[in-house]
PDB file of C-alpha atoms in Angstrom:
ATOM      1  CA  UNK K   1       0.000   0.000   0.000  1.00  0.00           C
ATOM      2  CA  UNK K   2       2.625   2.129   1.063  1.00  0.00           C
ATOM      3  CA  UNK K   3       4.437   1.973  -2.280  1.00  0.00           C
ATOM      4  CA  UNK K   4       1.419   2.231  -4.276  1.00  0.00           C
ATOM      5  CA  UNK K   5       0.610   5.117  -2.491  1.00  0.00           C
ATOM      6  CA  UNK K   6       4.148   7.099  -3.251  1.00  0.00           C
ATOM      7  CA  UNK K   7       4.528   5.672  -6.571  1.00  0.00           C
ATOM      8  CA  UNK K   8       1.275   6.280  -8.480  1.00  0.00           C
ATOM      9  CA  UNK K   9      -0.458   8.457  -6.485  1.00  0.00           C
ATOM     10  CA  UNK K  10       1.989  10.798  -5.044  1.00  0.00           C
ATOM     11  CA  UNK K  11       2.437  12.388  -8.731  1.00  0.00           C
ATOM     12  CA  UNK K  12      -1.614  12.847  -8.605  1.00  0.00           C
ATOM     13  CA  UNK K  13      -1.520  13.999  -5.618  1.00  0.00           C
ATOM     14  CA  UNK K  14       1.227  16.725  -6.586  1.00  0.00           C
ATOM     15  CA  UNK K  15      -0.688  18.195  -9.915  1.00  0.00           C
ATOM     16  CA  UNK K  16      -3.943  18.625  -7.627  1.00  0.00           C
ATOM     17  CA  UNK K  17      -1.356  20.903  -5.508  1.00  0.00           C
ATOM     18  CA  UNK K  18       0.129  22.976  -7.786  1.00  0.00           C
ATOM     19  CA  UNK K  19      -3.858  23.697  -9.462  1.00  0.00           C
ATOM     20  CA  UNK K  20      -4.881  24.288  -5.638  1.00  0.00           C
ATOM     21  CA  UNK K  21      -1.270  26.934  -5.196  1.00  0.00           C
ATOM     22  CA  UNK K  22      -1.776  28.137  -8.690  1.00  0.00           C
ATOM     23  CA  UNK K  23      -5.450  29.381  -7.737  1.00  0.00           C
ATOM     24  CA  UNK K  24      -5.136  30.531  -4.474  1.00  0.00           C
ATOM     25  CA  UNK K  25      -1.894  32.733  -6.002  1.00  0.00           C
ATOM     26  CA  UNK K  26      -4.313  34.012  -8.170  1.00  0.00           C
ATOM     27  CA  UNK K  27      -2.356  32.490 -11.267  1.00  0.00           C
ATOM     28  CA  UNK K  28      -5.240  30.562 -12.333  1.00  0.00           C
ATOM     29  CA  UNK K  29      -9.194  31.515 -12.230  1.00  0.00           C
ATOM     30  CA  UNK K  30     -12.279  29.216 -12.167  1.00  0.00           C
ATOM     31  CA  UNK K  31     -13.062  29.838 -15.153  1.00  0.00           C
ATOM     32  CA  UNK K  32      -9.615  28.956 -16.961  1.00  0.00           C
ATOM     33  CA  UNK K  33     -10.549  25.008 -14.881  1.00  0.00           C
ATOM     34  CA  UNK K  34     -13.702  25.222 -16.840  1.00  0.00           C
ATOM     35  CA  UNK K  35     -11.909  26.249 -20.054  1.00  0.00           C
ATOM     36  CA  UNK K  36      -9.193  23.234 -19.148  1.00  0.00           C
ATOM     37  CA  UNK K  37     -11.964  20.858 -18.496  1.00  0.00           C
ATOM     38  CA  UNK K  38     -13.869  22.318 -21.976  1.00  0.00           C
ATOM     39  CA  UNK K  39     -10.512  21.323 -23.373  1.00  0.00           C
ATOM     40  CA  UNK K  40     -10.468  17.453 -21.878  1.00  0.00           C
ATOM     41  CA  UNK K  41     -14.336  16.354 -22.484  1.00  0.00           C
ATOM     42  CA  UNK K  42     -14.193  17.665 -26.699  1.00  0.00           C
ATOM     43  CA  UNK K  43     -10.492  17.194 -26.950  1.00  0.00           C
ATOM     44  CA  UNK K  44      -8.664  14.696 -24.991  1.00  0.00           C
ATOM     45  CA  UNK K  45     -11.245  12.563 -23.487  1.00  0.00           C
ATOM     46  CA  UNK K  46     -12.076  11.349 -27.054  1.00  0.00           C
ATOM     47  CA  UNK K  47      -8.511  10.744 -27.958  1.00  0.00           C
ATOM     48  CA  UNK K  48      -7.996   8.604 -25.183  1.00  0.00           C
ATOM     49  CA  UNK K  49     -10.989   6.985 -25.532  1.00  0.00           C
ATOM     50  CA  UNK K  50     -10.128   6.019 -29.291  1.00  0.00           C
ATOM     51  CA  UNK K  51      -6.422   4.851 -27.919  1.00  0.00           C
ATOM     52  CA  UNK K  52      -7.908   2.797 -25.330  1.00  0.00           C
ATOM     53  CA  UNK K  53     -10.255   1.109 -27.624  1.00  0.00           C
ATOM     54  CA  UNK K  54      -7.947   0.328 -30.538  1.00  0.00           C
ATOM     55  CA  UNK K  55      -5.495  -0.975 -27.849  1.00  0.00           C
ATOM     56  CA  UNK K  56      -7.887  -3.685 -25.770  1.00  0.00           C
ATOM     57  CA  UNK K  57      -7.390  -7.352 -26.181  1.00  0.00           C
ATOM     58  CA  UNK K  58     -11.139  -8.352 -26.597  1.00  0.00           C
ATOM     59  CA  UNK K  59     -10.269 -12.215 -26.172  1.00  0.00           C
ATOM     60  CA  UNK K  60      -8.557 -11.696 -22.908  1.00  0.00           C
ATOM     61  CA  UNK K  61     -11.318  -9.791 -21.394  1.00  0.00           C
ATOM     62  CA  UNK K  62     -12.797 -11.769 -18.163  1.00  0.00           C
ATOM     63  CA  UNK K  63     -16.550 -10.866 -19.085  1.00  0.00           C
ATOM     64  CA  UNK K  64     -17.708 -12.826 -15.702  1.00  0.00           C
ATOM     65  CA  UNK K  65     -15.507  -9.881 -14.132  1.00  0.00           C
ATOM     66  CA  UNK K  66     -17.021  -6.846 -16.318  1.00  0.00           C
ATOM     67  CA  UNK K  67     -20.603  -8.484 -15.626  1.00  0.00           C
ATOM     68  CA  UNK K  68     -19.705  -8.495 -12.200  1.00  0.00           C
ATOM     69  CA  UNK K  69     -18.592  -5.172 -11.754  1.00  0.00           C
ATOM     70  CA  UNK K  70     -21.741  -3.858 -13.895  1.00  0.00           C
ATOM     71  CA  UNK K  71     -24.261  -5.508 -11.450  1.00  0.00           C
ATOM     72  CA  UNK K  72     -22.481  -3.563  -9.005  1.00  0.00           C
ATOM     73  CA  UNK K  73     -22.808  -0.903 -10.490  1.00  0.00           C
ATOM     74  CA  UNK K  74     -26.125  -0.732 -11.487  1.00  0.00           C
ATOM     75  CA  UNK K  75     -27.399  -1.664  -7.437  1.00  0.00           C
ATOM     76  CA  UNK K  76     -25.922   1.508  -6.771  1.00  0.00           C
ATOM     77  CA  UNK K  77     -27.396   3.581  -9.211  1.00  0.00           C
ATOM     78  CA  UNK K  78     -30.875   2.383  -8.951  1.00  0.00           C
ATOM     79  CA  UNK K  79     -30.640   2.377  -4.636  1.00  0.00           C
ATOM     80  CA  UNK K  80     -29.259   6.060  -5.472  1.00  0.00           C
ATOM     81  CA  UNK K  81     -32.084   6.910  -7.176  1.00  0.00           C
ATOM     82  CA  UNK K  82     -34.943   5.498  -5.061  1.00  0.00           C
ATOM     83  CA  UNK K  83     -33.446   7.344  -2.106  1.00  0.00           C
ATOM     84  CA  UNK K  84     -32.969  10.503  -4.161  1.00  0.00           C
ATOM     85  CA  UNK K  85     -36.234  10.457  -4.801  1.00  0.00           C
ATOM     86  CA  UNK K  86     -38.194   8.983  -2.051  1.00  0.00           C
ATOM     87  CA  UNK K  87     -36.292  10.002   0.997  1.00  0.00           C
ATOM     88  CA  UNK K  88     -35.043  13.426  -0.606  1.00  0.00           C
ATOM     89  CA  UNK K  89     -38.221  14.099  -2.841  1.00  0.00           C
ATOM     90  CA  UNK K  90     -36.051  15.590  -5.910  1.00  0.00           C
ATOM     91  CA  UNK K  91     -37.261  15.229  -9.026  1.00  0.00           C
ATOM     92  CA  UNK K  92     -36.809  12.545 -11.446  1.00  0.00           C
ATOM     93  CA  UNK K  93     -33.917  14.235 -13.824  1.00  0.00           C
ATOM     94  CA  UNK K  94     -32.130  15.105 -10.311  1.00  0.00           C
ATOM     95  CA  UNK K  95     -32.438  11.736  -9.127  1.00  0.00           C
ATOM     96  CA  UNK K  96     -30.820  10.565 -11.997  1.00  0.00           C
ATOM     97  CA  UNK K  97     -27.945  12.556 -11.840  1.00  0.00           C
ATOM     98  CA  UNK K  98     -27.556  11.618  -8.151  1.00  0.00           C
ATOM     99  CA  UNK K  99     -27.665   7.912  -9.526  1.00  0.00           C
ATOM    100  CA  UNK K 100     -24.929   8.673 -11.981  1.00  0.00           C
ATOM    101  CA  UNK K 101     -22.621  10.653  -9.454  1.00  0.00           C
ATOM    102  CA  UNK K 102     -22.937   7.891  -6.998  1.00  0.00           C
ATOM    103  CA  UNK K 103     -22.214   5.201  -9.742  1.00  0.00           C
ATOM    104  CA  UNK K 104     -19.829   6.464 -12.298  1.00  0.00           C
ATOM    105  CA  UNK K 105     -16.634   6.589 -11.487  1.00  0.00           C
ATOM    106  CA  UNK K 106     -13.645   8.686 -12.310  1.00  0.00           C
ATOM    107  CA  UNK K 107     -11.669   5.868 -13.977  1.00  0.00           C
ATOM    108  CA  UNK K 108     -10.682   7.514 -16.976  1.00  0.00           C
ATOM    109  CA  UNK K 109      -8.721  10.318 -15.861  1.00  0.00           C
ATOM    110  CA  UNK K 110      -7.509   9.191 -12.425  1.00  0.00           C
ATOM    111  CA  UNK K 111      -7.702   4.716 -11.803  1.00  0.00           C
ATOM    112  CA  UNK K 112      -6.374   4.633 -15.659  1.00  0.00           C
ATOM    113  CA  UNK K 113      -3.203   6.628 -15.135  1.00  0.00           C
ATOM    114  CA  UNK K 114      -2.604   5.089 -11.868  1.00  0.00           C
ATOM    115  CA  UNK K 115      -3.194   1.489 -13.191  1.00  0.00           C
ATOM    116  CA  UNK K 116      -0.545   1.879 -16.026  1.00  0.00           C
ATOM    117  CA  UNK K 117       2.410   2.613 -14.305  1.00  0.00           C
ATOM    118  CA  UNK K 118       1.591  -0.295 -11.845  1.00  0.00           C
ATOM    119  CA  UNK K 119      -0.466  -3.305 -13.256  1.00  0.00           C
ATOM    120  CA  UNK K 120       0.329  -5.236 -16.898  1.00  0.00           C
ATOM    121  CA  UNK K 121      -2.056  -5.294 -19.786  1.00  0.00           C
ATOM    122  CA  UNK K 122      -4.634  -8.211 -18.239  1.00  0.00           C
ATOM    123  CA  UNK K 123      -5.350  -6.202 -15.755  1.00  0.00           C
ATOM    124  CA  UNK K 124      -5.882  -2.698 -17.871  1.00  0.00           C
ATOM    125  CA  UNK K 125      -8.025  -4.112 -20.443  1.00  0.00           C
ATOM    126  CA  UNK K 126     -11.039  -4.540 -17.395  1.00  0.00           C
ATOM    127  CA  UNK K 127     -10.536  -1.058 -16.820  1.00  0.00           C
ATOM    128  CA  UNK K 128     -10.726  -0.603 -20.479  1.00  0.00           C
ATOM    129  CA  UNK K 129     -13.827  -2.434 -20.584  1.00  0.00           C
ATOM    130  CA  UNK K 130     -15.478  -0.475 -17.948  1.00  0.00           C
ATOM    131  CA  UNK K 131     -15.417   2.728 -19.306  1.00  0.00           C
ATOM    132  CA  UNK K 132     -16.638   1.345 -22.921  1.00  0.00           C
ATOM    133  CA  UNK K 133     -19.855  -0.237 -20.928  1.00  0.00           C
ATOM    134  CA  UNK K 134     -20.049   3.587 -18.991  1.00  0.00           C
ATOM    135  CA  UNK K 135     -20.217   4.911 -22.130  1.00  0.00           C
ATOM    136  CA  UNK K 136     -22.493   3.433 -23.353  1.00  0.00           C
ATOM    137  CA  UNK K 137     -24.525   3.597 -20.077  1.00  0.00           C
ATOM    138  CA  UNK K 138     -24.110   7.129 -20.178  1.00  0.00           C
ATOM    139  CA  UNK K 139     -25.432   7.361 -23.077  1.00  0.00           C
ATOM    140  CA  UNK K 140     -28.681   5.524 -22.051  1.00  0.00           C
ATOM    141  CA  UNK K 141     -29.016   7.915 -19.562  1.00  0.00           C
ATOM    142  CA  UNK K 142     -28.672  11.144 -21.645  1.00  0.00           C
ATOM    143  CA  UNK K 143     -31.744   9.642 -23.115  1.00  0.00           C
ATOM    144  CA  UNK K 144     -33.940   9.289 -20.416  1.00  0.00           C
ATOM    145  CA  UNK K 145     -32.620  13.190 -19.554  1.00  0.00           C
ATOM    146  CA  UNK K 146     -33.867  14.668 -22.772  1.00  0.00           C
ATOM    147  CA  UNK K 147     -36.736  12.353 -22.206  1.00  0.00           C
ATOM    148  CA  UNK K 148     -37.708  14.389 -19.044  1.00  0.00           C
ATOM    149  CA  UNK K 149     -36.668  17.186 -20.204  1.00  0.00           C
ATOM    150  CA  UNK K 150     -38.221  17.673 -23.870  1.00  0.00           C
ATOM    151  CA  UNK K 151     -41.288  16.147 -23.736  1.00  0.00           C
ATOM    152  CA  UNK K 152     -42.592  16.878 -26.920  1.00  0.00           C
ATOM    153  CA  UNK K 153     -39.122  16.046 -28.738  1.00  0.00           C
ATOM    154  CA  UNK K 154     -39.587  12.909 -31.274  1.00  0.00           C
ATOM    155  CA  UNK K 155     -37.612   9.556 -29.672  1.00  0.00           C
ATOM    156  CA  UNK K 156     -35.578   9.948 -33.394  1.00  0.00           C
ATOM    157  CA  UNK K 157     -34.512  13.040 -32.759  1.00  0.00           C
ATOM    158  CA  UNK K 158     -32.731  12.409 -29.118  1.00  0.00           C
ATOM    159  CA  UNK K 159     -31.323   9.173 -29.971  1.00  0.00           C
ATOM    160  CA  UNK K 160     -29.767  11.230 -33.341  1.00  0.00           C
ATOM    161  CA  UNK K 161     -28.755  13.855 -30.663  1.00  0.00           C
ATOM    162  CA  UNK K 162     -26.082  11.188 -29.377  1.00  0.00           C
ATOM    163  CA  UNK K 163     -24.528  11.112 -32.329  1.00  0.00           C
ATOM    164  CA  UNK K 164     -22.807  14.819 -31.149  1.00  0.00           C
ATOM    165  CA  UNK K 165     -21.702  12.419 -28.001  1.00  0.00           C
ATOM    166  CA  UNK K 166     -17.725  12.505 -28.615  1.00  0.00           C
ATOM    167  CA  UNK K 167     -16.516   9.403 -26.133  1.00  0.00           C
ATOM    168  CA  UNK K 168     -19.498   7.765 -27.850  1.00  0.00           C
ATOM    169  CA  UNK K 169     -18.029   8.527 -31.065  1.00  0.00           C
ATOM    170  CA  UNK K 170     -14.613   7.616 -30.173  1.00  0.00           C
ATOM    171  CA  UNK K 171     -15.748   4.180 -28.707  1.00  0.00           C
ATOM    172  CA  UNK K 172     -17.792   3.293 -32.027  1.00  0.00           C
ATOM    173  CA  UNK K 173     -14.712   4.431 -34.276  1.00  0.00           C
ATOM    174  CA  UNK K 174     -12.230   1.980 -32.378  1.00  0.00           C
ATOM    175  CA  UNK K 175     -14.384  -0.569 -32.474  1.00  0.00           C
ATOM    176  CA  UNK K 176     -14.991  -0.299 -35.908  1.00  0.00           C
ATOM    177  CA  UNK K 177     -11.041  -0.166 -36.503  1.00  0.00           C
ATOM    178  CA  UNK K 178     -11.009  -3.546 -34.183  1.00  0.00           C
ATOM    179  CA  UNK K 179     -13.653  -4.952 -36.425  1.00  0.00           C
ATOM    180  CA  UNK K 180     -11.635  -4.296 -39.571  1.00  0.00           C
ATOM    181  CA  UNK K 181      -8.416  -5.197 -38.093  1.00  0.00           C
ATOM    182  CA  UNK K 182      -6.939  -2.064 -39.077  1.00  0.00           C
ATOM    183  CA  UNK K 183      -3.560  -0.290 -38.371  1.00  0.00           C
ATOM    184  CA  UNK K 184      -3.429   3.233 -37.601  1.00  0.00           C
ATOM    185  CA  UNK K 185      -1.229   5.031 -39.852  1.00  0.00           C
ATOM    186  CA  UNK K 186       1.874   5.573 -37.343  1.00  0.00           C
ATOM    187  CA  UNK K 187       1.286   9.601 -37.408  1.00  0.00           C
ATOM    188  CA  UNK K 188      -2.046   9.547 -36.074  1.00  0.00           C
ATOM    189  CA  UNK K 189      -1.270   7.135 -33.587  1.00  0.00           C
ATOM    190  CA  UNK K 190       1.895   8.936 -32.237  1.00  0.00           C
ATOM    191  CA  UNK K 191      -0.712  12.437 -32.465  1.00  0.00           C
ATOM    192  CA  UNK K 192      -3.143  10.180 -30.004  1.00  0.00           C
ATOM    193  CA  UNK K 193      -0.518   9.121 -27.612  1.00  0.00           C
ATOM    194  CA  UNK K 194       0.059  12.945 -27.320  1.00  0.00           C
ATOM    195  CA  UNK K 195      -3.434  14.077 -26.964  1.00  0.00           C
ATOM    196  CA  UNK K 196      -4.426  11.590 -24.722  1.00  0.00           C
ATOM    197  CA  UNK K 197      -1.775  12.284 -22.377  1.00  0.00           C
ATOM    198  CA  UNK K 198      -2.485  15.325 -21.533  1.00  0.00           C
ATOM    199  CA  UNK K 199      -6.341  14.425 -20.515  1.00  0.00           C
ATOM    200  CA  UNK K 200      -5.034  13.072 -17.084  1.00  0.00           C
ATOM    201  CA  UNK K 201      -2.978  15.677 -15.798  1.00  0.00           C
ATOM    202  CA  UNK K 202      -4.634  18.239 -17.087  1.00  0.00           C
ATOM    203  CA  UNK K 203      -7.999  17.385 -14.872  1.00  0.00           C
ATOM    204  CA  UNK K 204      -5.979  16.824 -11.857  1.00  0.00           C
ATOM    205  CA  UNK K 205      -4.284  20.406 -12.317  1.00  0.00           C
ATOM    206  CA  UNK K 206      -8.219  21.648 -13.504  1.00  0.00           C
ATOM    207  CA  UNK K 207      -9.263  19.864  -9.804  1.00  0.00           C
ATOM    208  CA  UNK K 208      -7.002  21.201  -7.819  1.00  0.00           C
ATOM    209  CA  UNK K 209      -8.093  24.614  -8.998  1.00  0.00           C
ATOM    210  CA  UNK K 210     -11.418  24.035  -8.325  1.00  0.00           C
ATOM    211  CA  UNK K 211     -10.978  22.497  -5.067  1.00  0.00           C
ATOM    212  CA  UNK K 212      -9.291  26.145  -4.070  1.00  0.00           C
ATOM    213  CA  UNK K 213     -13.042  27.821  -4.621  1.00  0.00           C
ATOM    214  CA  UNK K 214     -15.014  28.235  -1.451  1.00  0.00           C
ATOM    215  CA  UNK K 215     -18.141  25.236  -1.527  1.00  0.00           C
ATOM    216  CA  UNK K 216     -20.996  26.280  -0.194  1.00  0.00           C
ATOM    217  CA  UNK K 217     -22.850  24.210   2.487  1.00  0.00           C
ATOM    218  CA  UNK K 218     -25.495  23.551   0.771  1.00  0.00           C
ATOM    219  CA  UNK K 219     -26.749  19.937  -0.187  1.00  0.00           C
ATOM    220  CA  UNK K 220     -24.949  18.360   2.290  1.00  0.00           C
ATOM    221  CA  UNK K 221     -27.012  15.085   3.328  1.00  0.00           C
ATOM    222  CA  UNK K 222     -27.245  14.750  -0.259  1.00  0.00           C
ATOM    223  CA  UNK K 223     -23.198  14.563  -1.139  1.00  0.00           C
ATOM    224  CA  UNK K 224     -22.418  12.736   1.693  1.00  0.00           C
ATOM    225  CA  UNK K 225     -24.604  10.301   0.137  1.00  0.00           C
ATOM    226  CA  UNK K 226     -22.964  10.223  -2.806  1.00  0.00           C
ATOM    227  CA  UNK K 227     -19.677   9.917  -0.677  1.00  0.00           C
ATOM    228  CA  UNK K 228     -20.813   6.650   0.922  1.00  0.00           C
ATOM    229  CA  UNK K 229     -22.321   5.430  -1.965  1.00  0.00           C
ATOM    230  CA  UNK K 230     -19.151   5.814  -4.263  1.00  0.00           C
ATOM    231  CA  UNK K 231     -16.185   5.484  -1.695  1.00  0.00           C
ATOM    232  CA  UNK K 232     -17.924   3.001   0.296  1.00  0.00           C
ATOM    233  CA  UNK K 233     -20.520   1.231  -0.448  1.00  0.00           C
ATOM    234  CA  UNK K 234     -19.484   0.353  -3.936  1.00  0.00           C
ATOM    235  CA  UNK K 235     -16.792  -1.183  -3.451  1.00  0.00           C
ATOM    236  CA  UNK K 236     -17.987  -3.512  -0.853  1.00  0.00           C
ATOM    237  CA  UNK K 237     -20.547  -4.363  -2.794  1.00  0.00           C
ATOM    238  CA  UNK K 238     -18.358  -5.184  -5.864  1.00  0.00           C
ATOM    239  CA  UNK K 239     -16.107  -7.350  -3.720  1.00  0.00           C
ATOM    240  CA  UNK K 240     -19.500  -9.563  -2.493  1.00  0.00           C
ATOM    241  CA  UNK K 241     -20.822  -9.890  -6.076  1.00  0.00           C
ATOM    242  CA  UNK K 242     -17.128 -10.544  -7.531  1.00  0.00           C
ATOM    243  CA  UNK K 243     -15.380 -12.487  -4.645  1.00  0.00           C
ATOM    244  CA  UNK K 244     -18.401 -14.317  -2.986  1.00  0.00           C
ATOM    245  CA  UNK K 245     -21.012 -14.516  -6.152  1.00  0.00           C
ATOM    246  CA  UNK K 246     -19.064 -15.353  -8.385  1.00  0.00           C
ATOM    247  CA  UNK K 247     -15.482 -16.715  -6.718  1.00  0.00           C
ATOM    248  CA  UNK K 248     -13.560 -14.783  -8.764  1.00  0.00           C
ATOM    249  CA  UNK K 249     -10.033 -14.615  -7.748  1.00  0.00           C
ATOM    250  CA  UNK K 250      -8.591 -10.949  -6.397  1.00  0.00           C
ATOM    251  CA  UNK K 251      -5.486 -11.260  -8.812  1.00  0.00           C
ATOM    252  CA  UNK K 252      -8.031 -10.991 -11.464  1.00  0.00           C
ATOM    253  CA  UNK K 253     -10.425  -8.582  -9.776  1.00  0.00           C
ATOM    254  CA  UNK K 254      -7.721  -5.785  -8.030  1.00  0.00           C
ATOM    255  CA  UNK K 255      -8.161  -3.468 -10.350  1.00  0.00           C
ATOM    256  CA  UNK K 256     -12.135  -3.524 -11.478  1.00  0.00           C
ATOM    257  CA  UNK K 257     -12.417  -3.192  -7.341  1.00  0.00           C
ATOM    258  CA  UNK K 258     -10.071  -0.095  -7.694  1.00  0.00           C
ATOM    259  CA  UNK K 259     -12.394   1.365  -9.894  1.00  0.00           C
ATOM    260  CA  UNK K 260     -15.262   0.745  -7.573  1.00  0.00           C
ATOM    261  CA  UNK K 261     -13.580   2.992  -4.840  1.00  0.00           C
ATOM    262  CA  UNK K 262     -12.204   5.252  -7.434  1.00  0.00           C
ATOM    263  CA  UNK K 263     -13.740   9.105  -6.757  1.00  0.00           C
ATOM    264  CA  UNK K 264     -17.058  10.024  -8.207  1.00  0.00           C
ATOM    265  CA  UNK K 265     -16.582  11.015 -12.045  1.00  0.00           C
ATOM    266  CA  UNK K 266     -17.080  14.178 -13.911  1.00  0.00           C
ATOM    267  CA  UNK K 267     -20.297  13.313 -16.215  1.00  0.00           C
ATOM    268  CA  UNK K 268     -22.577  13.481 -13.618  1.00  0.00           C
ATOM    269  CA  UNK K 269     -21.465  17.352 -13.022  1.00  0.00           C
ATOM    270  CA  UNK K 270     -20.765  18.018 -16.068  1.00  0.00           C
ATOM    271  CA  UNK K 271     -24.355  17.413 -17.351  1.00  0.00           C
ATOM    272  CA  UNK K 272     -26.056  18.836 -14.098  1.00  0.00           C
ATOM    273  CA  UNK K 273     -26.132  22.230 -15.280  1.00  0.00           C
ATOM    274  CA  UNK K 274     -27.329  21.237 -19.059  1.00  0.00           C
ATOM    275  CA  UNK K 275     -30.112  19.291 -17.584  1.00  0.00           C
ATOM    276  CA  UNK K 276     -31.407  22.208 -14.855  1.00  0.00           C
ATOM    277  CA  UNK K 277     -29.880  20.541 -11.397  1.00  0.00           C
ATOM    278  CA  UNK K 278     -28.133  22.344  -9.017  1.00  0.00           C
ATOM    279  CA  UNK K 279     -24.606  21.151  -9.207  1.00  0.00           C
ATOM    280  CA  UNK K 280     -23.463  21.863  -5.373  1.00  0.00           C
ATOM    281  CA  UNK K 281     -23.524  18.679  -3.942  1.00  0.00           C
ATOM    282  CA  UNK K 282     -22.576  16.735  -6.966  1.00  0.00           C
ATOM    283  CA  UNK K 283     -18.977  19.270  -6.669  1.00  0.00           C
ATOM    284  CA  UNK K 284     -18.613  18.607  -3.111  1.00  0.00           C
ATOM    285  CA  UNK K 285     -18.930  15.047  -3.332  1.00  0.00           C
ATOM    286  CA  UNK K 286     -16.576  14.871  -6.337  1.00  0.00           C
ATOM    287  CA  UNK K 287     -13.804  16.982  -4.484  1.00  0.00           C
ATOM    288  CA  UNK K 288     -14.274  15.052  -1.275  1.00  0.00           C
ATOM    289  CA  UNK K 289     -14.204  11.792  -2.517  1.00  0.00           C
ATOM    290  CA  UNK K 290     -10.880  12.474  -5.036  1.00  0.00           C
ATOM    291  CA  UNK K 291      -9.276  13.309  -1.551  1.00  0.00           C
ATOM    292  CA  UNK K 292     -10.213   9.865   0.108  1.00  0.00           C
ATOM    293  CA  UNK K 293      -9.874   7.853  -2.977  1.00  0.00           C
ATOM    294  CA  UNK K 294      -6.204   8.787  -2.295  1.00  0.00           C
ATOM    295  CA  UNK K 295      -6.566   6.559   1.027  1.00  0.00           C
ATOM    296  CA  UNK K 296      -9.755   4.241  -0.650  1.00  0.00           C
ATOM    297  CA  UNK K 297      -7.927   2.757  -3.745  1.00  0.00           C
ATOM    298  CA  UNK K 298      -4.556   1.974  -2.074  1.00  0.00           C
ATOM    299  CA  UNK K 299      -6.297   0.257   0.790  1.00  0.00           C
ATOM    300  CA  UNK K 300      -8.901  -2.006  -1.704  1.00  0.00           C
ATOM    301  CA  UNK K 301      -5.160  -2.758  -3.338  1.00  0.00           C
ATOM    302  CA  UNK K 302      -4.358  -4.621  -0.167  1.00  0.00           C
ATOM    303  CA  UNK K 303      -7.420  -7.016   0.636  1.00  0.00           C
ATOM    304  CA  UNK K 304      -5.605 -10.067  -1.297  1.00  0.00           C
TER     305      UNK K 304
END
């Protein structure tokens, strides 16, 4: 745990730093964090999600595992909803969001980096298969959203609205390049290599700037429920469906159970203020739980 913790997530831990310094020195604004996070979701998010696809072994996927992790995942969204709505009385598109914030995790830009510099490629490509089914998931739930939200709009029309969905984009062109069994031509794989490496630090350095910006206690019953849900809760369940369910091994499992106490991701905020929800508790449970993720993912790292 201990070298985990200096190795892969002391260099995390440093770019959220010098975003925190850089704002409260006045270097960096909120805004420019938006304009850096503008940058990742239409820019590198894509690019990494096209690498990542392109670059997963398909027959060495442990589907049992993925299927695993996706039951856990979905418990939590749906018990996040029902409480959402039935304990908290917030409307159905909130709700939703709540679901996804307590669900979704921030794999992509924060277990993903980590996971590379520490684990080989049979344990990445779970990861890797993860964030294609969250994807798609997300996707799913955009649709429900616009559902909700334009009643009158044509079901044609908001599943055609996807199409503008960029990681969905990405995900459909790798596969299609995986279908084909094509090579990239060796520039435009070297130009995604150096897109996609700046998505990671660039959203810690983005966080850390945000994290400097007084929160306002507001919401709070409802972000500490996100908190538990994500930090906690998910992962425990994950390791009863994975370990005791279905007797899959922890050598196999470490790092799908890494993303289950990985910190809450950014679609859930991202698309709060797009769909009318206040985004205040959703921001204050991301921040909090990328701070005890730092202690949450080392830890699950140890339970073999």
């Amino acid at each position: 745990m201990i070298q985990l913790l200096i190795n892969s997530f002391l260099p995390v831990a440093l770019l959220i730093l010098l975003g925190y310094v850089s704002a409260k020195k006045l270097i960096f604004k909120y805004e420019d964090a938006l304009s850096i996070i503008k940058y990742i979701g239409v820019i590198a998010v894509p690019a990494l999600t096209l690498k990542m696809t392109v670059s997963i072994s398909f027959s060495n996927v442990n589907w049992l595992l993925i299927s695993s992790y996706i039951i856990s995942e979905l418990i939590i969204y749906l018990a996040a909803i029902f409480i959402a709505k039935y304990f908290f009385n917030l409307k159905w598109n909130e709700s939703i969001l709540i679901g996804m914030a307590s669900s979704f995790a921030n794999h992509l830009l924060f277990v993903y980096p980590i996971a590379l510099n520490e684990y080989g490629p049979e344990l990445i490509d779970p990861i890797i298969a993860i964030i294609g089914f969250d994807v798609a998931f997300l996707v799913v739930n955009l649709i429900i959203l616009d559902f909700i939200k334009y009643k009158n709009l044509e079901l044609s029309h908001i599943v055609f609205k996807q199409l503008s969905n960029l990681p969905l984009l990405a995900v459909l062109t790798g596969l299609f390049i995986v279908f084909l069994d094509f090579n990239l031509p060796l520039s435009i794989e070297r130009a995604l290599n150096f897109i996609s490496g700046s998505a990671a630090p660039c959203a810690l350095f983005a966080a850390g700037i945000i994290l400097s910006q007084k929160i306002e206690k507001t919401d709070l019953k409802i972000s500490n429920l996100i908190i538990g849900f994500k930090i906690l809760l998910h992962p425990l369940i994950a390791i009863l469906v994975m370990w005791n369910l279905n007797e899959i091994e922890f050598s196999i499992s470490e790092t799908a159970i890494m993303v289950a106490a990985a910190p809450v991701g950014l679609m859930a905020l991202v698309f709060s203020t797009q769909y009318d929800v206040n985004p205040n508790a959703i921001t204050r449970a991301l921040l909090i739980s990328t701070l005890l993720s730092i202690i949450s993912i080392p830890l699950v790292s140890t339970l073999s």
